[in-house]
């Protein structure tokens, strides 16, 4: 049976319309909002870093949770997915605070590795970083393209090219600020769609009827290796295997994804921890709430005449292509459900892809161009290279996704085996910051050792268990689990052992190398150790003030001092390239570490060990009352996530919104002749006041 049999309920024009039409609309909207923000505020995206992090953390999880076949494992699948993904985000809070304390001047994580362990180590982790971004990007674009194609008949190869190119257009035109705004705007649409589906599932198919359908489902579609084939039990062997695969994939997709490091680098020191704690809380609600409703809804509605493939259940290929949630949407709402799901996935894919575009552009700009091709590159040249890098990555990613589709690779396969390929480097890159004893030999050797262990275990296990090595057999969760554990565990063990055996660390006296590494590590040059208030210890907002002053000087060149900063249009590059950044106060770092450690310990104990393994060990099958409580909690968590990602940013940005409103009013007064150049005067004066408030 074809993967699209009975599922294509929309015309191809609907797919092209959403990808091109809505993509273009949002691109124009982003540019318009960015213009208002730049004209009337002090580049206020810096005021809500934690919410950008929370929003960005939601989308990749939403895509995977929404279209991967979580129902295959029953009710435990959504919770395992949420728990393992959230744990990685919470763990990354430790990395975020260490960046602020030990490497405040870094642009990328390979730069941090280079500052401590030299160029060979730098190339090693640059390779793993780019590879991770390629695989994560493929999960987003390929997974989204296959679902768009299945629902609308849109050519899957056209979707693979159009999605990244549409996103690249507004990222280049609007810059970093446009992606922050896109994150928020897309998140609003996402949560509206998620809440609609949640209300429809639990209202139209009342939770009592929903429960009865799930009780009856094992009679025709029992889940292999689940207790009594039930969908309502945590006693699922395959679900536990799924959790282990997700644990390793989570380490890889978070700890090796430059997008997460970039959020930590761009955030304020005092909000770095809160950013990732909020992100973890928000992320958990998506698989827990959305995948519970849509994944189990697929199982409950399979025998309904409204189910697209009735009387047949979804095939293995359809599950692998991530069609369980889309068919549930069709069964519940018909074409309207398909359109809403298509819109939801497009929002998630495009917003997450923008993060990957910027991440790869940072790696290519700072770790390739500035490090090896032109160390003396100016800020303007770096911005230009970042634009070229975005286009390059968009095209290469599109081609890569097309190749994967030709060989029948889908989202489920990518998520399952991702840890085998890059898992060996995930723990070592964390140890570079978290473990001061980490040696250079261990840093270099551990990723390659982990990769070797993982590939051997993966292929040997696949051959022995399945008889042959194919795309299908290699993507078997149990086969992949062997490779995931060997890669991740091998890399971690080799890192520790080699550090103990060969503790020597990299050292060089090259003055240029030392100067750059000092800047990365937050060590001020001798001539810059001035009294407090020196420009070398300037805050981010103080530097922005100088950048904005330079913009005004460009309008009035006769008054511009020779030392004025030349703005590039990218405030993060302006800041990192022109100023020394002081490390975070060690006392605050220690407090942040304690907070992150406590949060991780509580989450590990409750969400990963106590609750799931208690339910697993007792073979408990959910009663109707327990199931009702479970879905109520999951739905409440979705609302909490919506509050963090949708409501709180507005509250936090109320000052900027007031500034925009006041600036527009001032400009309108100027237009009607009440004052000559009010808009321009207000633009800088308002920014200065806003920045003064932010600094104080």
CSV table of C-alpha atoms in Angstrom, one decimal, residues 7 10 72 84-85 113 128 141 165 175-176 185 188 200 226 348 358 370 385 425 428 525 544 561 588-589 649:
chain,number,residue,atom,x,y,z
A,7,UNK,CA,-4.3,10.2,3.2
A,10,UNK,CA,-5.9,18.2,-0.1
A,72,UNK,CA,3.4,2.4,18.4
A,84,UNK,CA,14.4,12.3,27.5
A,85,UNK,CA,14.3,15.5,25.5
A,113,UNK,CA,37.3,23.6,22.1
A,128,UNK,CA,30.6,16.8,14.4
A,141,UNK,CA,12.9,19.4,6.3
A,165,UNK,CA,15.0,28.5,0.7
A,175,UNK,CA,18.8,39.1,10.1
A,176,UNK,CA,19.0,37.5,13.6
A,185,UNK,CA,4.8,34.5,15.8
A,188,UNK,CA,1.4,31.5,18.7
A,200,UNK,CA,-11.4,18.2,19.6
A,226,UNK,CA,3.5,-4.5,25.7
A,348,UNK,CA,7.3,24.3,13.2
A,358,UNK,CA,21.9,30.6,11.6
A,370,UNK,CA,37.7,33.6,10.3
A,385,UNK,CA,30.0,35.5,4.7
A,425,UNK,CA,31.2,13.5,20.6
A,428,UNK,CA,33.1,14.9,25.5
A,525,UNK,CA,44.5,42.1,27.4
A,544,UNK,CA,24.6,48.8,21.5
A,561,UNK,CA,34.7,60.5,15.8
A,588,UNK,CA,26.8,33.8,40.4
A,589,UNK,CA,28.1,31.0,38.4
A,649,UNK,CA,7.2,37.2,26.2
